[in-house]
Each structure stands twice: as structure tokens, then as C-alpha cells.
mmCIF file of C-alpha atoms in Angstrom:
data_model
loop_
_atom_site.group_PDB
_atom_site.id
_atom_site.type_symbol
_atom_site.label_atom_id
_atom_site.label_comp_id
_atom_site.label_asym_id
_atom_site.label_seq_id
_atom_site.Cartn_x
_atom_site.Cartn_y
_atom_site.Cartn_z
ATOM 1 C CA UNK A 1347 0.000 0.000 0.000
ATOM 2 C CA UNK A 1348 1.073 3.585 -0.625
ATOM 3 C CA UNK A 1349 1.488 5.347 2.717
ATOM 4 C CA UNK A 1350 0.598 9.035 2.779
ATOM 5 C CA UNK A 1351 2.102 11.322 5.401
ATOM 6 C CA UNK A 1352 1.285 14.959 6.073
ATOM 7 C CA UNK A 1353 3.086 17.725 7.906
ATOM 8 C CA UNK A 1354 2.500 19.479 10.124
ATOM 9 C CA UNK A 1355 -0.245 17.738 12.109
ATOM 10 C CA UNK A 1356 -1.718 21.151 12.825
ATOM 11 C CA UNK A 1357 -0.916 24.797 12.280
ATOM 12 C CA UNK A 1358 -2.266 28.157 13.342
ATOM 13 C CA UNK A 1359 -1.931 31.064 10.954
ATOM 14 C CA UNK A 1360 -2.972 34.704 11.243
ATOM 15 C CA UNK A 1361 -5.778 35.920 9.032
ATOM 16 C CA UNK A 1362 -4.397 36.993 5.679
ATOM 17 C CA UNK A 1363 -1.162 35.039 6.124
ATOM 18 C CA UNK A 1364 0.027 32.003 4.170
ATOM 19 C CA UNK A 1365 -0.620 28.429 5.252
ATOM 20 C CA UNK A 1366 1.441 25.584 3.804
ATOM 21 C CA UNK A 1367 0.645 21.878 4.156
ATOM 22 C CA UNK A 1368 2.945 19.143 2.944
ATOM 23 C CA UNK A 1369 2.014 15.658 1.777
ATOM 24 C CA UNK A 1370 4.420 12.861 0.982
ATOM 25 C CA UNK A 1371 3.697 9.484 -0.606
ATOM 26 C CA UNK A 1372 5.785 6.359 0.047
ATOM 27 C CA UNK A 1373 6.066 5.794 -3.699
ATOM 28 C CA UNK A 1374 5.532 7.916 -6.761
ATOM 29 C CA UNK A 1375 1.953 8.642 -7.799
ATOM 30 C CA UNK A 1376 3.021 10.043 -11.164
ATOM 31 C CA UNK A 1377 1.657 8.103 -14.128
ATOM 32 C CA UNK A 1378 4.330 8.412 -16.777
ATOM 33 C CA UNK A 1379 1.918 7.454 -19.571
ATOM 34 C CA UNK A 1380 -0.171 10.599 -19.130
ATOM 35 C CA UNK A 1381 2.176 12.704 -16.962
ATOM 36 C CA UNK A 1382 -0.488 13.114 -14.293
ATOM 37 C CA UNK A 1383 0.008 12.926 -10.550
ATOM 38 C CA UNK A 1384 -2.876 10.964 -9.009
ATOM 39 C CA UNK A 1385 -3.152 13.175 -5.954
ATOM 40 C CA UNK A 1386 -6.115 15.111 -4.551
ATOM 41 C CA UNK A 1387 -6.633 17.531 -1.679
ATOM 42 C CA UNK A 1388 -9.830 17.694 0.358
ATOM 43 C CA UNK A 1389 -11.098 20.121 2.970
ATOM 44 C CA UNK A 1390 -13.332 18.912 5.784
ATOM 45 C CA UNK A 1391 -15.120 21.165 8.233
ATOM 46 C CA UNK A 1392 -16.677 19.795 11.451
ATOM 47 C CA UNK A 1393 -19.858 17.843 10.842
ATOM 48 C CA UNK A 1394 -19.488 18.073 7.056
ATOM 49 C CA UNK A 1395 -18.359 15.667 4.347
ATOM 50 C CA UNK A 1396 -15.036 16.229 2.612
ATOM 51 C CA UNK A 1397 -14.934 18.815 -0.140
ATOM 52 C CA UNK A 1398 -12.670 18.460 -3.155
ATOM 53 C CA UNK A 1399 -10.211 21.345 -3.543
ATOM 54 C CA UNK A 1400 -7.484 20.122 -5.896
ATOM 55 C CA UNK A 1401 -7.047 17.099 -8.182
ATOM 56 C CA UNK A 1402 -4.239 15.877 -10.441
ATOM 57 C CA UNK A 1403 -2.078 17.543 -7.768
ATOM 58 C CA UNK A 1404 -2.545 21.058 -9.132
ATOM 59 C CA UNK A 1405 -5.937 21.430 -10.847
ATOM 60 C CA UNK A 1406 -8.280 23.558 -8.791
ATOM 61 C CA UNK A 1407 -11.860 22.280 -8.624
ATOM 62 C CA UNK A 1408 -14.499 24.597 -10.074
ATOM 63 C CA UNK A 1409 -15.667 27.142 -7.519
ATOM 64 C CA UNK A 1410 -12.645 26.782 -5.243
ATOM 65 C CA UNK A 1411 -11.083 30.179 -4.463
ATOM 66 C CA UNK A 1412 -7.784 30.846 -6.177
ATOM 67 C CA UNK A 1413 -6.040 31.331 -2.836
ATOM 68 C CA UNK A 1414 -5.846 27.512 -2.759
ATOM 69 C CA UNK A 1415 -2.946 26.165 -4.808
ATOM 70 C CA UNK A 1416 -1.643 22.637 -5.207
ATOM 71 C CA UNK A 1417 1.864 21.841 -6.346
ATOM 72 C CA UNK A 1418 4.418 19.050 -6.453
ATOM 73 C CA UNK A 1419 5.112 15.874 -8.358
ATOM 74 C CA UNK A 1420 6.178 12.292 -7.811
ATOM 75 C CA UNK A 1421 6.197 11.827 -4.059
ATOM 76 C CA UNK A 1422 6.175 15.349 -2.628
ATOM 77 C CA UNK A 1423 3.186 17.673 -2.726
ATOM 78 C CA UNK A 1424 2.086 20.941 -1.168
ATOM 79 C CA UNK A 1425 -1.217 22.683 -0.567
ATOM 80 C CA UNK A 1426 -0.827 26.421 -0.112
ATOM 81 C CA UNK A 1427 -3.498 28.792 1.132
ATOM 82 C CA UNK A 1428 -2.082 32.143 0.097
ATOM 83 C CA UNK A 1429 -4.166 34.367 2.373
ATOM 84 C CA UNK A 1430 -5.978 32.500 5.129
ATOM 85 C CA UNK A 1431 -9.614 33.402 5.656
ATOM 86 C CA UNK A 1432 -11.788 32.547 8.651
ATOM 87 C CA UNK A 1433 -13.810 30.107 6.572
ATOM 88 C CA UNK A 1434 -10.661 28.088 5.792
ATOM 89 C CA UNK A 1435 -10.526 26.668 9.332
ATOM 90 C CA UNK A 1436 -10.779 22.943 8.654
ATOM 91 C CA UNK A 1437 -8.874 19.676 8.404
ATOM 92 C CA UNK A 1438 -7.111 19.122 5.095
ATOM 93 C CA UNK A 1439 -6.412 15.664 3.665
ATOM 94 C CA UNK A 1440 -4.360 14.524 0.719
ATOM 95 C CA UNK A 1441 -5.291 11.281 -1.068
ATOM 96 C CA UNK A 1442 -3.574 9.231 -3.717
ATOM 97 C CA UNK A 1443 -5.694 7.462 -6.317
ATOM 98 C CA UNK A 1444 -2.802 5.881 -8.214
ATOM 99 C CA UNK A 1445 -2.827 2.493 -6.523
ATOM 100 C CA UNK A 1446 -5.600 0.628 -4.764
ATOM 101 C CA UNK A 1447 -6.182 1.072 -1.858
ATOM 102 C CA UNK A 1448 -6.595 4.799 -2.448
ATOM 103 C CA UNK A 1449 -5.029 5.958 0.794
ATOM 104 C CA UNK A 1450 -5.508 9.247 2.613
ATOM 105 C CA UNK A 1451 -3.011 11.191 4.641
ATOM 106 C CA UNK A 1452 -3.775 11.583 8.358
ATOM 107 C CA UNK A 1453 -4.944 15.156 7.948
ATOM 108 C CA UNK A 1454 -3.679 18.601 8.908
ATOM 109 C CA UNK A 1455 -5.792 20.840 11.114
ATOM 110 C CA UNK A 1456 -5.681 24.530 10.229
ATOM 111 C CA UNK A 1457 -6.724 27.155 12.793
ATOM 112 C CA UNK A 1458 -6.564 30.911 13.150
ATOM 113 C CA UNK A 1459 -3.764 32.314 15.293
ATOM 114 C CA UNK B 65 -27.223 19.792 -8.857
ATOM 115 C CA UNK B 66 -25.412 16.611 -7.839
ATOM 116 C CA UNK B 67 -26.955 14.992 -4.776
ATOM 117 C CA UNK B 68 -25.928 11.835 -2.945
ATOM 118 C CA UNK B 69 -28.144 10.650 -0.108
ATOM 119 C CA UNK B 70 -26.924 7.807 2.069
ATOM 120 C CA UNK B 71 -29.246 5.738 4.236
ATOM 121 C CA UNK B 72 -29.333 2.460 6.096
ATOM 122 C CA UNK B 73 -26.995 3.216 8.951
ATOM 123 C CA UNK B 74 -27.777 2.367 12.543
ATOM 124 C CA UNK B 75 -26.855 0.278 15.552
ATOM 125 C CA UNK B 76 -25.924 -3.346 14.956
ATOM 126 C CA UNK B 77 -24.329 -6.034 17.093
ATOM 127 C CA UNK B 78 -20.902 -7.436 16.282
ATOM 128 C CA UNK B 79 -21.239 -10.149 13.667
ATOM 129 C CA UNK B 80 -24.389 -8.591 12.269
ATOM 130 C CA UNK B 81 -25.179 -7.148 8.856
ATOM 131 C CA UNK B 82 -26.333 -3.859 7.394
ATOM 132 C CA UNK B 83 -26.978 -2.635 3.879
ATOM 133 C CA UNK B 84 -26.237 0.983 3.120
ATOM 134 C CA UNK B 85 -27.847 2.709 0.154
ATOM 135 C CA UNK B 86 -26.774 5.804 -1.727
ATOM 136 C CA UNK B 87 -29.390 7.510 -3.888
ATOM 137 C CA UNK B 88 -27.820 9.581 -6.641
ATOM 138 C CA UNK B 89 -29.395 12.444 -8.572
ATOM 139 C CA UNK B 90 -28.417 15.420 -10.694
ATOM 140 C CA UNK B 91 -26.036 13.485 -12.958
ATOM 141 C CA UNK B 92 -25.919 10.394 -15.160
ATOM 142 C CA UNK B 93 -24.906 7.729 -12.663
ATOM 143 C CA UNK B 94 -23.937 5.187 -15.330
ATOM 144 C CA UNK B 95 -21.160 7.498 -16.563
ATOM 145 C CA UNK B 96 -19.199 7.588 -13.325
ATOM 146 C CA UNK B 97 -17.306 5.318 -11.005
ATOM 147 C CA UNK B 98 -18.386 5.631 -7.375
ATOM 148 C CA UNK B 99 -16.757 5.133 -4.012
ATOM 149 C CA UNK B 100 -17.277 4.698 -0.280
ATOM 150 C CA UNK B 101 -15.040 6.130 2.400
ATOM 151 C CA UNK B 102 -15.573 6.055 6.145
ATOM 152 C CA UNK B 103 -14.575 8.093 9.155
ATOM 153 C CA UNK B 104 -14.460 6.664 12.651
ATOM 154 C CA UNK B 105 -15.472 9.106 15.413
ATOM 155 C CA UNK B 106 -12.763 11.724 15.827
ATOM 156 C CA UNK B 107 -10.510 10.046 13.268
ATOM 157 C CA UNK B 108 -9.382 10.643 9.700
ATOM 158 C CA UNK B 109 -10.749 9.436 6.395
ATOM 159 C CA UNK B 110 -10.380 5.793 5.380
ATOM 160 C CA UNK B 111 -10.976 4.617 1.822
ATOM 161 C CA UNK B 112 -13.311 1.590 1.741
ATOM 162 C CA UNK B 113 -14.241 0.633 -1.818
ATOM 163 C CA UNK B 114 -14.674 1.724 -5.432
ATOM 164 C CA UNK B 115 -16.908 0.451 -8.226
ATOM 165 C CA UNK B 116 -16.607 1.030 -11.949
ATOM 166 C CA UNK B 117 -19.271 2.842 -13.957
ATOM 167 C CA UNK B 118 -20.840 -0.417 -15.148
ATOM 168 C CA UNK B 119 -20.394 -2.243 -11.855
ATOM 169 C CA UNK B 120 -18.176 -4.790 -13.528
ATOM 170 C CA UNK B 121 -15.168 -4.011 -11.367
ATOM 171 C CA UNK B 122 -14.996 -3.501 -7.641
ATOM 172 C CA UNK B 123 -12.063 -3.034 -5.301
ATOM 173 C CA UNK B 124 -11.873 -3.051 -1.523
ATOM 174 C CA UNK B 125 -9.660 -2.068 1.361
ATOM 175 C CA UNK B 126 -8.087 -5.091 3.029
ATOM 176 C CA UNK B 127 -9.936 -4.204 6.231
ATOM 177 C CA UNK B 128 -13.320 -4.947 4.603
ATOM 178 C CA UNK B 129 -12.427 -7.404 1.835
ATOM 179 C CA UNK B 130 -14.550 -10.540 1.998
ATOM 180 C CA UNK B 131 -17.077 -8.887 4.321
ATOM 181 C CA UNK B 132 -18.363 -5.887 2.326
ATOM 182 C CA UNK B 133 -19.888 -5.928 -1.154
ATOM 183 C CA UNK B 134 -20.290 -2.774 -3.240
ATOM 184 C CA UNK B 135 -22.914 -2.903 -5.987
ATOM 185 C CA UNK B 136 -24.939 -0.521 -8.094
ATOM 186 C CA UNK B 137 -28.235 -0.392 -9.958
ATOM 187 C CA UNK B 138 -27.848 2.344 -12.548
ATOM 188 C CA UNK B 139 -31.485 1.959 -13.590
ATOM 189 C CA UNK B 140 -32.540 2.919 -10.064
ATOM 190 C CA UNK B 141 -29.771 5.529 -9.591
ATOM 191 C CA UNK B 142 -28.769 3.739 -6.426
ATOM 192 C CA UNK B 143 -25.631 2.220 -4.976
ATOM 193 C CA UNK B 144 -25.409 -0.339 -2.194
ATOM 194 C CA UNK B 145 -22.842 -1.366 0.362
ATOM 195 C CA UNK B 146 -23.681 -4.735 1.895
ATOM 196 C CA UNK B 147 -21.768 -5.077 5.146
ATOM 197 C CA UNK B 148 -21.549 -8.504 6.778
ATOM 198 C CA UNK B 149 -19.672 -9.856 9.791
ATOM 199 C CA UNK B 150 -19.505 -6.360 11.229
ATOM 200 C CA UNK B 151 -16.870 -5.561 13.805
ATOM 201 C CA UNK B 152 -16.628 -2.882 16.477
ATOM 202 C CA UNK B 153 -13.885 -1.238 14.397
ATOM 203 C CA UNK B 154 -16.342 -0.757 11.505
ATOM 204 C CA UNK B 155 -18.079 1.941 13.566
ATOM 205 C CA UNK B 156 -17.911 5.100 11.460
ATOM 206 C CA UNK B 157 -19.735 7.593 9.308
ATOM 207 C CA UNK B 158 -19.881 6.141 5.810
ATOM 208 C CA UNK B 159 -19.743 8.574 2.890
ATOM 209 C CA UNK B 160 -20.784 7.810 -0.667
ATOM 210 C CA UNK B 161 -18.727 9.620 -3.280
ATOM 211 C CA UNK B 162 -19.034 10.359 -6.991
ATOM 212 C CA UNK B 163 -15.754 10.074 -8.845
ATOM 213 C CA UNK B 164 -14.709 12.613 -11.428
ATOM 214 C CA UNK B 165 -14.849 10.228 -14.386
ATOM 215 C CA UNK B 166 -15.759 6.709 -15.431
ATOM 216 C CA UNK B 167 -12.391 5.315 -14.394
ATOM 217 C CA UNK B 168 -12.039 3.888 -10.894
ATOM 218 C CA UNK B 169 -8.676 5.678 -10.605
ATOM 219 C CA UNK B 170 -10.049 9.132 -10.044
ATOM 220 C CA UNK B 171 -10.622 11.756 -7.409
ATOM 221 C CA UNK B 172 -14.068 12.140 -5.861
ATOM 222 C CA UNK B 173 -15.728 15.435 -6.702
ATOM 223 C CA UNK B 174 -18.882 15.070 -4.590
ATOM 224 C CA UNK B 175 -19.643 13.379 -1.280
ATOM 225 C CA UNK B 176 -22.940 12.715 0.439
ATOM 226 C CA UNK B 177 -23.636 13.818 4.005
ATOM 227 C CA UNK B 178 -22.917 10.346 5.331
ATOM 228 C CA UNK B 179 -24.699 7.719 7.401
ATOM 229 C CA UNK B 180 -23.559 6.569 10.838
ATOM 230 C CA UNK B 181 -22.934 2.903 11.524
ATOM 231 C CA UNK B 182 -22.423 1.837 15.136
ATOM 232 C CA UNK B 183 -21.303 -1.695 15.856
ATOM 233 C CA UNK B 184 -21.743 -2.441 19.528
ATOM 234 C CA UNK B 185 -23.179 -5.047 21.866
#
């Protein structure tokens, strides 16, 4: 199984400041045949289902604010929130969908400082 | 508008069975692979299973393989998760998810609100 790790476990950022979450996979999730990284980012607020933010590692889902940016390739990925807003308080998960089982990272909790 | 409505959760004793349903609307179900993930109380997300658009292929997490069966009836716009030999560690909110394309190897772009399964004596 591909093991997904995230860092940090939690972070507190001032409103308007940048938040950076890292995700690492135990093996590459890059499909060389189509040059796509099979990596998604989800946001989950308390009592709500996950919400898709980013797929193919860097493609923003329709309707997601452009302050959310995904980057990285192979085994190392980053979700950046360029200017944290109050509504961004949530847990963020990365997930690989390259190999079954499609494993999630343990999550990173983002709070306001 | 895409809607996924899970039902069928509840309290069951260890060793018992439950069948979860997921009613889909707002899109052509037969064009998309679908998935289940679960979340134990206070814990992270755990991938459970995926089914192809036609239902011809299904894959499972090792933790549920041989006990859970994922199926779909595209004519009824409904998906099912038959859960047998339930264990205490199966206690979780179960979310039904629509994948972004027909392929099973895809991100999920919509999730239902979830249904709670409690396995306890």
C-alpha cells in the first residue's frame, strides 16, 4: 500500500497570512503514460463531508477560491493557502488514487492564530 | 445539482449485517465510477471501496475485503454497500462519493452527508 504522510499535524496562521501543508507518498503517484500525478486535496469542516479542492495535484476544482494552490510531483506535494480566511478553518487531507487502496493522509488541522 | 443521499446506517451487534444505500441524482450515474469512504469518530478518512461505472469491477480495502460488497443499480440511480460480519472497528460515518470520471482511478468530486454505523453489543 502507498502510505501518505502529512506535515505538520496542525498549524495556526494569522488571518491573511500564508498556510502551507505538505504531503508525501511512500512511492511515486506520477503516471508516466499521461504525466499526471494521481493526488487530490480535500477540505473537511466539522460535521461536514469532505470537499474536493485540488485534483491531479494542481488542478483547482471549479468554484474553489484561487487562494488555494496545489503543487508538487512524484512523491512530494504541497497545498498552499495564500491568504488564510476565517472560513478556511478545517482539516485538510491529501489522497492518492494511483494504486488501490486509495489511501488518505492523516490530515492537517488549520486554525486561526 | 449533484446529490448523494446515504441511508441504512444504525446500531448493529458485532457479527451482524447492514446494507447501506446511496441515492444519486443530478447526474448520469452510469457514466461515473463511485466510491465509499468512512470516518471513525474523531478520526481521519479511510478509503473503503470503489466500483466502476458499469459495476463490472470492484475493489476493496483489506480491512473490509470478503465482508463488504459494493454494488450498483444504474437503472434505479442507487448504490449499495452490503456489510456482513460487522466488527466494532467498523463503527464510522460512511460517505458515498461520486468520482470525477468513469475510471475507478479518479478523485471524488462530490460526497454525500454520510450515514452513521455503530457496531456495539
